[in-house]
Amino acid sequence: MGLNDIATVLSGFSTVVIALLTVFLWRENRLLRKAGSEPSLVAYFEPHPDGTGGLNISIVNVGTGPARNVHFQFLGEPEDFTNYDLILDCSIKRGPITLIPQGEKISILFAIGFQLFKPKKADSKEPMPPFKVRLEWTSLDGSNSKCEDFLLDVKPYADLPGFISKPYLLKIVDSIDGVGQSVYKLNQDVRKLSNLIEANSLENPRVQKFKGNNESF
């Protein structure tokens, strides 16, 4: 084999190697571009920002691109949801939410925290059983669809003050409501007594009372 033949073989081999490297780099760049625009959603509990003891379910986009056509639904036994005073109706699938940009979230008021430890039809303080939230979404161009389930459990938050416990502000409101009810009852009692007229005399040892006009003042 002469030098020309060797040079031809080396040149052909180099061409093949360059072609392979080109294909490899193209594939890597494609994966990087895809990873750079890939949304990823997660669901979790968070306290309501007003600090009133409300508990939100947040859906946040922790990926590197916007999530499109977002759906979410709650998975669990129906009685687990109906047995507690929930603000959110968990019986239906919701969506599509048009878009959740990268790094953004939506928060939905789920319940007042302490109510999740107080079943409606029982005197016990049994916490609400764990349940799953299923999220479905697509990438911005619609080429990639994903579906993931996230387990949510209220038990770890039981001993956190102001998170699950009834906040002091609501306790004050309840106290004020109790005072208001007592004042209302007293007002009714006084109103009944105001319609009674005493017609006593010094000579009569008995107290005489007559019912007067019962119209409102």
PDB file of C-alpha atoms in Angstrom:
ATOM      1  CA  MET A   1       0.000   0.000   0.000  1.00  0.00           C
ATOM      2  CA  GLY A   2       1.457   3.323  -1.055  1.00  0.00           C
ATOM      3  CA  LEU A   3       1.436   6.646   0.650  1.00  0.00           C
ATOM      4  CA  ASN A   4      -1.464   7.850  -1.458  1.00  0.00           C
ATOM      5  CA  ASP A   5      -3.552   4.883  -0.410  1.00  0.00           C
ATOM      6  CA  ILE A   6      -2.735   5.457   3.258  1.00  0.00           C
ATOM      7  CA  ALA A   7      -3.607   9.145   2.922  1.00  0.00           C
ATOM      8  CA  THR A   8      -6.929   8.234   1.295  1.00  0.00           C
ATOM      9  CA  VAL A   9      -7.792   5.824   4.098  1.00  0.00           C
ATOM     10  CA  LEU A  10      -6.877   8.354   6.780  1.00  0.00           C
ATOM     11  CA  SER A  11      -8.876  11.053   5.032  1.00  0.00           C
ATOM     12  CA  GLY A  12     -11.927   8.795   4.822  1.00  0.00           C
ATOM     13  CA  PHE A  13     -11.567   7.797   8.452  1.00  0.00           C
ATOM     14  CA  SER A  14     -11.298  11.443   9.481  1.00  0.00           C
ATOM     15  CA  THR A  15     -14.446  12.261   7.524  1.00  0.00           C
ATOM     16  CA  VAL A  16     -16.356   9.510   9.323  1.00  0.00           C
ATOM     17  CA  VAL A  17     -15.094  10.682  12.717  1.00  0.00           C
ATOM     18  CA  ILE A  18     -16.076  14.299  11.977  1.00  0.00           C
ATOM     19  CA  ALA A  19     -19.514  13.162  10.835  1.00  0.00           C
ATOM     20  CA  LEU A  20     -20.005  11.167  14.028  1.00  0.00           C
ATOM     21  CA  LEU A  21     -18.893  14.115  16.167  1.00  0.00           C
ATOM     22  CA  THR A  22     -21.265  16.408  14.270  1.00  0.00           C
ATOM     23  CA  VAL A  23     -24.201  14.072  14.887  1.00  0.00           C
ATOM     24  CA  PHE A  24     -23.224  13.742  18.576  1.00  0.00           C
ATOM     25  CA  LEU A  25     -22.964  17.523  19.034  1.00  0.00           C
ATOM     26  CA  TRP A  26     -26.279  18.067  17.243  1.00  0.00           C
ATOM     27  CA  ARG A  27     -27.954  15.542  19.528  1.00  0.00           C
ATOM     28  CA  GLU A  28     -26.449  17.091  22.658  1.00  0.00           C
ATOM     29  CA  ASN A  29     -27.481  20.586  21.596  1.00  0.00           C
ATOM     30  CA  ARG A  30     -30.999  19.341  20.923  1.00  0.00           C
ATOM     31  CA  LEU A  31     -31.189  17.762  24.384  1.00  0.00           C
ATOM     32  CA  LEU A  32     -29.868  20.950  25.982  1.00  0.00           C
ATOM     33  CA  ARG A  33     -32.438  23.075  24.161  1.00  0.00           C
ATOM     34  CA  LYS A  34     -35.163  20.673  25.220  1.00  0.00           C
ATOM     35  CA  ALA A  35     -33.955  20.660  28.831  1.00  0.00           C
ATOM     36  CA  GLY A  36     -33.826  24.451  28.745  1.00  0.00           C
ATOM     37  CA  SER A  37     -37.550  24.660  28.028  1.00  0.00           C
ATOM     38  CA  GLU A  38     -38.858  21.683  30.028  1.00  0.00           C
ATOM     39  CA  PRO A  39     -41.534  22.555  32.616  1.00  0.00           C
ATOM     40  CA  SER A  40     -41.869  20.574  35.846  1.00  0.00           C
ATOM     41  CA  LEU A  41     -44.771  20.970  38.283  1.00  0.00           C
ATOM     42  CA  VAL A  42     -45.046  20.012  41.958  1.00  0.00           C
ATOM     43  CA  ALA A  43     -47.905  20.311  44.467  1.00  0.00           C
ATOM     44  CA  TYR A  44     -47.560  20.995  48.197  1.00  0.00           C
ATOM     45  CA  PHE A  45     -49.243  22.569  51.237  1.00  0.00           C
ATOM     46  CA  GLU A  46     -48.509  26.154  52.274  1.00  0.00           C
ATOM     47  CA  PRO A  47     -50.112  28.502  54.830  1.00  0.00           C
ATOM     48  CA  HIS A  48     -52.424  31.213  53.576  1.00  0.00           C
ATOM     49  CA  PRO A  49     -50.468  34.490  53.296  1.00  0.00           C
ATOM     50  CA  ASP A  50     -53.024  36.383  55.428  1.00  0.00           C
ATOM     51  CA  GLY A  51     -52.003  34.328  58.460  1.00  0.00           C
ATOM     52  CA  THR A  52     -55.588  33.412  59.379  1.00  0.00           C
ATOM     53  CA  GLY A  53     -54.995  29.669  59.632  1.00  0.00           C
ATOM     54  CA  GLY A  54     -56.024  28.962  56.064  1.00  0.00           C
ATOM     55  CA  LEU A  55     -54.215  26.144  54.277  1.00  0.00           C
ATOM     56  CA  ASN A  56     -53.501  26.404  50.563  1.00  0.00           C
ATOM     57  CA  ILE A  57     -52.528  23.834  47.980  1.00  0.00           C
ATOM     58  CA  SER A  58     -49.884  25.346  45.740  1.00  0.00           C
ATOM     59  CA  ILE A  59     -48.874  24.190  42.272  1.00  0.00           C
ATOM     60  CA  VAL A  60     -45.471  25.590  41.343  1.00  0.00           C
ATOM     61  CA  ASN A  61     -43.438  25.304  38.166  1.00  0.00           C
ATOM     62  CA  VAL A  62     -39.884  24.371  39.217  1.00  0.00           C
ATOM     63  CA  GLY A  63     -38.789  23.549  35.664  1.00  0.00           C
ATOM     64  CA  THR A  64     -36.947  25.592  33.073  1.00  0.00           C
ATOM     65  CA  GLY A  65     -39.862  26.435  30.808  1.00  0.00           C
ATOM     66  CA  PRO A  66     -43.551  27.395  30.945  1.00  0.00           C
ATOM     67  CA  ALA A  67     -46.168  24.700  31.585  1.00  0.00           C
ATOM     68  CA  ARG A  68     -49.200  24.773  29.324  1.00  0.00           C
ATOM     69  CA  ASN A  69     -52.719  23.296  29.637  1.00  0.00           C
ATOM     70  CA  VAL A  70     -52.400  22.370  33.301  1.00  0.00           C
ATOM     71  CA  HIS A  71     -55.007  20.047  34.828  1.00  0.00           C
ATOM     72  CA  PHE A  72     -55.234  18.875  38.444  1.00  0.00           C
ATOM     73  CA  GLN A  73     -57.481  16.495  40.340  1.00  0.00           C
ATOM     74  CA  PHE A  74     -57.642  14.915  43.806  1.00  0.00           C
ATOM     75  CA  LEU A  75     -57.278  11.176  44.212  1.00  0.00           C
ATOM     76  CA  GLY A  76     -58.678   9.449  47.287  1.00  0.00           C
ATOM     77  CA  GLU A  77     -61.775   8.010  48.868  1.00  0.00           C
ATOM     78  CA  PRO A  78     -64.735  10.411  48.435  1.00  0.00           C
ATOM     79  CA  GLU A  79     -65.729  10.082  52.110  1.00  0.00           C
ATOM     80  CA  ASP A  80     -62.246  11.214  53.154  1.00  0.00           C
ATOM     81  CA  PHE A  81     -63.057  14.597  51.589  1.00  0.00           C
ATOM     82  CA  THR A  82     -66.734  14.877  52.555  1.00  0.00           C
ATOM     83  CA  ASN A  83     -66.033  13.987  56.196  1.00  0.00           C
ATOM     84  CA  TYR A  84     -64.160  17.269  56.731  1.00  0.00           C
ATOM     85  CA  ASP A  85     -65.085  20.938  56.300  1.00  0.00           C
ATOM     86  CA  LEU A  86     -63.157  21.692  53.121  1.00  0.00           C
ATOM     87  CA  ILE A  87     -63.481  24.959  51.258  1.00  0.00           C
ATOM     88  CA  LEU A  88     -62.381  23.454  47.949  1.00  0.00           C
ATOM     89  CA  ASP A  89     -64.578  21.003  46.066  1.00  0.00           C
ATOM     90  CA  CYS A  90     -62.298  18.008  45.502  1.00  0.00           C
ATOM     91  CA  SER A  91     -64.732  15.897  43.509  1.00  0.00           C
ATOM     92  CA  ILE A  92     -63.991  17.275  40.042  1.00  0.00           C
ATOM     93  CA  LYS A  93     -61.015  17.528  37.705  1.00  0.00           C
ATOM     94  CA  ARG A  94     -60.038  21.128  37.027  1.00  0.00           C
ATOM     95  CA  GLY A  95     -58.398  22.736  34.026  1.00  0.00           C
ATOM     96  CA  PRO A  96     -56.983  23.463  31.655  1.00  0.00           C
ATOM     97  CA  ILE A  97     -55.089  26.367  33.189  1.00  0.00           C
ATOM     98  CA  THR A  98     -53.616  28.084  30.153  1.00  0.00           C
ATOM     99  CA  LEU A  99     -50.108  28.700  31.432  1.00  0.00           C
ATOM    100  CA  ILE A 100     -47.904  28.593  34.533  1.00  0.00           C
ATOM    101  CA  PRO A 101     -44.644  30.390  33.698  1.00  0.00           C
ATOM    102  CA  GLN A 102     -41.271  29.199  34.927  1.00  0.00           C
ATOM    103  CA  GLY A 103     -40.839  29.914  38.641  1.00  0.00           C
ATOM    104  CA  GLU A 104     -44.496  30.918  39.084  1.00  0.00           C
ATOM    105  CA  LYS A 105     -47.270  29.190  41.036  1.00  0.00           C
ATOM    106  CA  ILE A 106     -50.971  29.155  41.705  1.00  0.00           C
ATOM    107  CA  SER A 107     -52.391  28.755  45.230  1.00  0.00           C
ATOM    108  CA  ILE A 108     -55.855  27.398  45.956  1.00  0.00           C
ATOM    109  CA  LEU A 109     -57.510  27.760  49.373  1.00  0.00           C
ATOM    110  CA  PHE A 110     -58.069  24.192  50.532  1.00  0.00           C
ATOM    111  CA  ALA A 111     -59.379  24.436  54.099  1.00  0.00           C
ATOM    112  CA  ILE A 112     -58.997  26.160  57.457  1.00  0.00           C
ATOM    113  CA  GLY A 113     -56.123  24.211  58.951  1.00  0.00           C
ATOM    114  CA  PHE A 114     -57.591  23.122  62.278  1.00  0.00           C
ATOM    115  CA  GLN A 115     -60.696  21.760  60.533  1.00  0.00           C
ATOM    116  CA  LEU A 116     -58.531  19.031  58.987  1.00  0.00           C
ATOM    117  CA  PHE A 117     -58.178  17.537  62.475  1.00  0.00           C
ATOM    118  CA  LYS A 118     -61.887  17.699  63.272  1.00  0.00           C
ATOM    119  CA  PRO A 119     -64.201  15.287  61.397  1.00  0.00           C
ATOM    120  CA  LYS A 120     -67.726  16.579  60.926  1.00  0.00           C
ATOM    121  CA  LYS A 121     -69.479  13.413  62.139  1.00  0.00           C
ATOM    122  CA  ALA A 122     -67.277  12.438  65.053  1.00  0.00           C
ATOM    123  CA  ASP A 123     -66.016  13.815  68.357  1.00  0.00           C
ATOM    124  CA  SER A 124     -62.486  12.539  67.751  1.00  0.00           C
ATOM    125  CA  LYS A 125     -59.552  14.562  66.480  1.00  0.00           C
ATOM    126  CA  GLU A 126     -58.557  12.147  63.743  1.00  0.00           C
ATOM    127  CA  PRO A 127     -56.566  13.956  61.019  1.00  0.00           C
ATOM    128  CA  MET A 128     -57.624  13.818  57.424  1.00  0.00           C
ATOM    129  CA  PRO A 129     -56.074  10.773  55.672  1.00  0.00           C
ATOM    130  CA  PRO A 130     -53.288  11.385  53.127  1.00  0.00           C
ATOM    131  CA  PHE A 131     -54.394  11.930  49.545  1.00  0.00           C
ATOM    132  CA  LYS A 132     -52.777  12.478  46.155  1.00  0.00           C
ATOM    133  CA  VAL A 133     -52.966  15.392  43.761  1.00  0.00           C
ATOM    134  CA  ARG A 134     -52.527  14.450  40.098  1.00  0.00           C
ATOM    135  CA  LEU A 135     -50.993  17.095  37.833  1.00  0.00           C
ATOM    136  CA  GLU A 136     -51.055  16.968  34.042  1.00  0.00           C
ATOM    137  CA  TRP A 137     -49.348  19.454  31.741  1.00  0.00           C
ATOM    138  CA  THR A 138     -47.579  19.927  28.414  1.00  0.00           C
ATOM    139  CA  SER A 139     -44.594  21.908  27.243  1.00  0.00           C
ATOM    140  CA  LEU A 140     -45.151  25.239  25.522  1.00  0.00           C
ATOM    141  CA  ASP A 141     -45.079  23.744  22.004  1.00  0.00           C
ATOM    142  CA  GLY A 142     -47.240  20.800  23.069  1.00  0.00           C
ATOM    143  CA  SER A 143     -44.642  18.239  22.013  1.00  0.00           C
ATOM    144  CA  ASN A 144     -44.197  16.741  25.496  1.00  0.00           C
ATOM    145  CA  SER A 145     -46.947  15.742  27.936  1.00  0.00           C
ATOM    146  CA  LYS A 146     -46.429  14.708  31.556  1.00  0.00           C
ATOM    147  CA  CYS A 147     -48.532  13.379  34.407  1.00  0.00           C
ATOM    148  CA  GLU A 148     -47.358  13.041  38.024  1.00  0.00           C
ATOM    149  CA  ASP A 149     -48.987  12.308  41.392  1.00  0.00           C
ATOM    150  CA  PHE A 150     -47.987  14.054  44.633  1.00  0.00           C
ATOM    151  CA  LEU A 151     -48.862  12.729  48.090  1.00  0.00           C
ATOM    152  CA  LEU A 152     -50.117  15.342  50.578  1.00  0.00           C
ATOM    153  CA  ASP A 153     -50.446  14.622  54.297  1.00  0.00           C
ATOM    154  CA  VAL A 154     -51.595  17.059  57.004  1.00  0.00           C
ATOM    155  CA  LYS A 155     -50.197  15.062  59.935  1.00  0.00           C
ATOM    156  CA  PRO A 156     -46.653  16.566  59.907  1.00  0.00           C
ATOM    157  CA  TYR A 157     -48.162  20.052  60.400  1.00  0.00           C
ATOM    158  CA  ALA A 158     -50.248  19.213  63.485  1.00  0.00           C
ATOM    159  CA  ASP A 159     -47.910  20.798  66.066  1.00  0.00           C
ATOM    160  CA  LEU A 160     -46.965  23.940  64.138  1.00  0.00           C
ATOM    161  CA  PRO A 161     -48.527  27.007  65.858  1.00  0.00           C
ATOM    162  CA  GLY A 162     -50.664  29.140  63.572  1.00  0.00           C
ATOM    163  CA  PHE A 163     -50.422  26.635  60.747  1.00  0.00           C
ATOM    164  CA  ILE A 164     -52.996  24.010  61.662  1.00  0.00           C
ATOM    165  CA  SER A 165     -54.100  25.260  65.078  1.00  0.00           C
ATOM    166  CA  LYS A 166     -56.883  27.795  65.262  1.00  0.00           C
ATOM    167  CA  PRO A 167     -55.114  31.183  65.112  1.00  0.00           C
ATOM    168  CA  TYR A 168     -55.518  33.702  67.912  1.00  0.00           C
ATOM    169  CA  LEU A 169     -57.303  36.162  65.644  1.00  0.00           C
ATOM    170  CA  LEU A 170     -60.082  33.644  64.966  1.00  0.00           C
ATOM    171  CA  LYS A 171     -60.256  32.809  68.669  1.00  0.00           C
ATOM    172  CA  ILE A 172     -60.812  36.506  69.408  1.00  0.00           C
ATOM    173  CA  VAL A 173     -63.516  36.630  66.737  1.00  0.00           C
ATOM    174  CA  ASP A 174     -65.230  33.618  68.332  1.00  0.00           C
ATOM    175  CA  SER A 175     -65.066  35.339  71.731  1.00  0.00           C
ATOM    176  CA  ILE A 176     -66.613  38.491  70.288  1.00  0.00           C
ATOM    177  CA  ASP A 177     -69.348  36.418  68.663  1.00  0.00           C
ATOM    178  CA  GLY A 178     -70.030  34.783  72.028  1.00  0.00           C
ATOM    179  CA  VAL A 179     -70.318  38.194  73.706  1.00  0.00           C
ATOM    180  CA  GLY A 180     -72.611  39.358  70.917  1.00  0.00           C
ATOM    181  CA  GLN A 181     -74.901  36.370  71.403  1.00  0.00           C
ATOM    182  CA  SER A 182     -75.009  36.982  75.156  1.00  0.00           C
ATOM    183  CA  VAL A 183     -75.883  40.653  74.625  1.00  0.00           C
ATOM    184  CA  TYR A 184     -78.587  39.676  72.138  1.00  0.00           C
ATOM    185  CA  LYS A 185     -80.102  37.214  74.607  1.00  0.00           C
ATOM    186  CA  LEU A 186     -79.977  39.824  77.373  1.00  0.00           C
ATOM    187  CA  ASN A 187     -81.631  42.320  75.066  1.00  0.00           C
ATOM    188  CA  GLN A 188     -84.470  39.878  74.391  1.00  0.00           C
ATOM    189  CA  ASP A 189     -84.928  39.247  78.111  1.00  0.00           C
ATOM    190  CA  VAL A 190     -84.982  42.966  78.881  1.00  0.00           C
ATOM    191  CA  ARG A 191     -87.431  43.578  76.037  1.00  0.00           C
ATOM    192  CA  LYS A 192     -89.804  40.995  77.530  1.00  0.00           C
ATOM    193  CA  LEU A 193     -89.545  42.593  80.949  1.00  0.00           C
ATOM    194  CA  SER A 194     -90.129  46.087  79.550  1.00  0.00           C
ATOM    195  CA  ASN A 195     -93.640  45.053  78.504  1.00  0.00           C
ATOM    196  CA  LEU A 196     -94.647  44.269  82.087  1.00  0.00           C
ATOM    197  CA  ILE A 197     -96.300  47.011  84.112  1.00  0.00           C
ATOM    198  CA  GLU A 198     -96.420  46.848  87.891  1.00  0.00           C
ATOM    199  CA  ALA A 199     -99.663  48.094  89.393  1.00  0.00           C
ATOM    200  CA  ASN A 200     -98.999  47.780  93.085  1.00  0.00           C
ATOM    201  CA  SER A 201    -100.484  49.604  95.976  1.00  0.00           C
ATOM    202  CA  LEU A 202     -99.379  50.031  99.563  1.00  0.00           C
ATOM    203  CA  GLU A 203    -102.426  48.253 100.849  1.00  0.00           C
ATOM    204  CA  ASN A 204    -102.004  45.204  98.594  1.00  0.00           C
ATOM    205  CA  PRO A 205     -99.339  42.743  99.837  1.00  0.00           C
ATOM    206  CA  ARG A 206     -99.140  41.041  96.446  1.00  0.00           C
ATOM    207  CA  VAL A 207     -97.215  42.270  93.429  1.00  0.00           C
ATOM    208  CA  GLN A 208     -99.483  42.889  90.470  1.00  0.00           C
ATOM    209  CA  LYS A 209     -98.069  42.905  86.954  1.00  0.00           C
ATOM    210  CA  PHE A 210     -99.847  43.587  83.670  1.00  0.00           C
ATOM    211  CA  LYS A 211     -98.565  43.051  80.162  1.00  0.00           C
ATOM    212  CA  GLY A 212     -98.301  46.270  78.213  1.00  0.00           C
ATOM    213  CA  ASN A 213     -97.712  47.136  74.578  1.00  0.00           C
ATOM    214  CA  ASN A 214     -95.204  44.729  72.973  1.00  0.00           C
ATOM    215  CA  GLU A 215     -94.424  46.855  69.941  1.00  0.00           C
ATOM    216  CA  SER A 216     -90.785  47.680  69.225  1.00  0.00           C
ATOM    217  CA  PHE A 217     -89.536  50.969  70.509  1.00  0.00           C
TER     218      PHE A 217
END
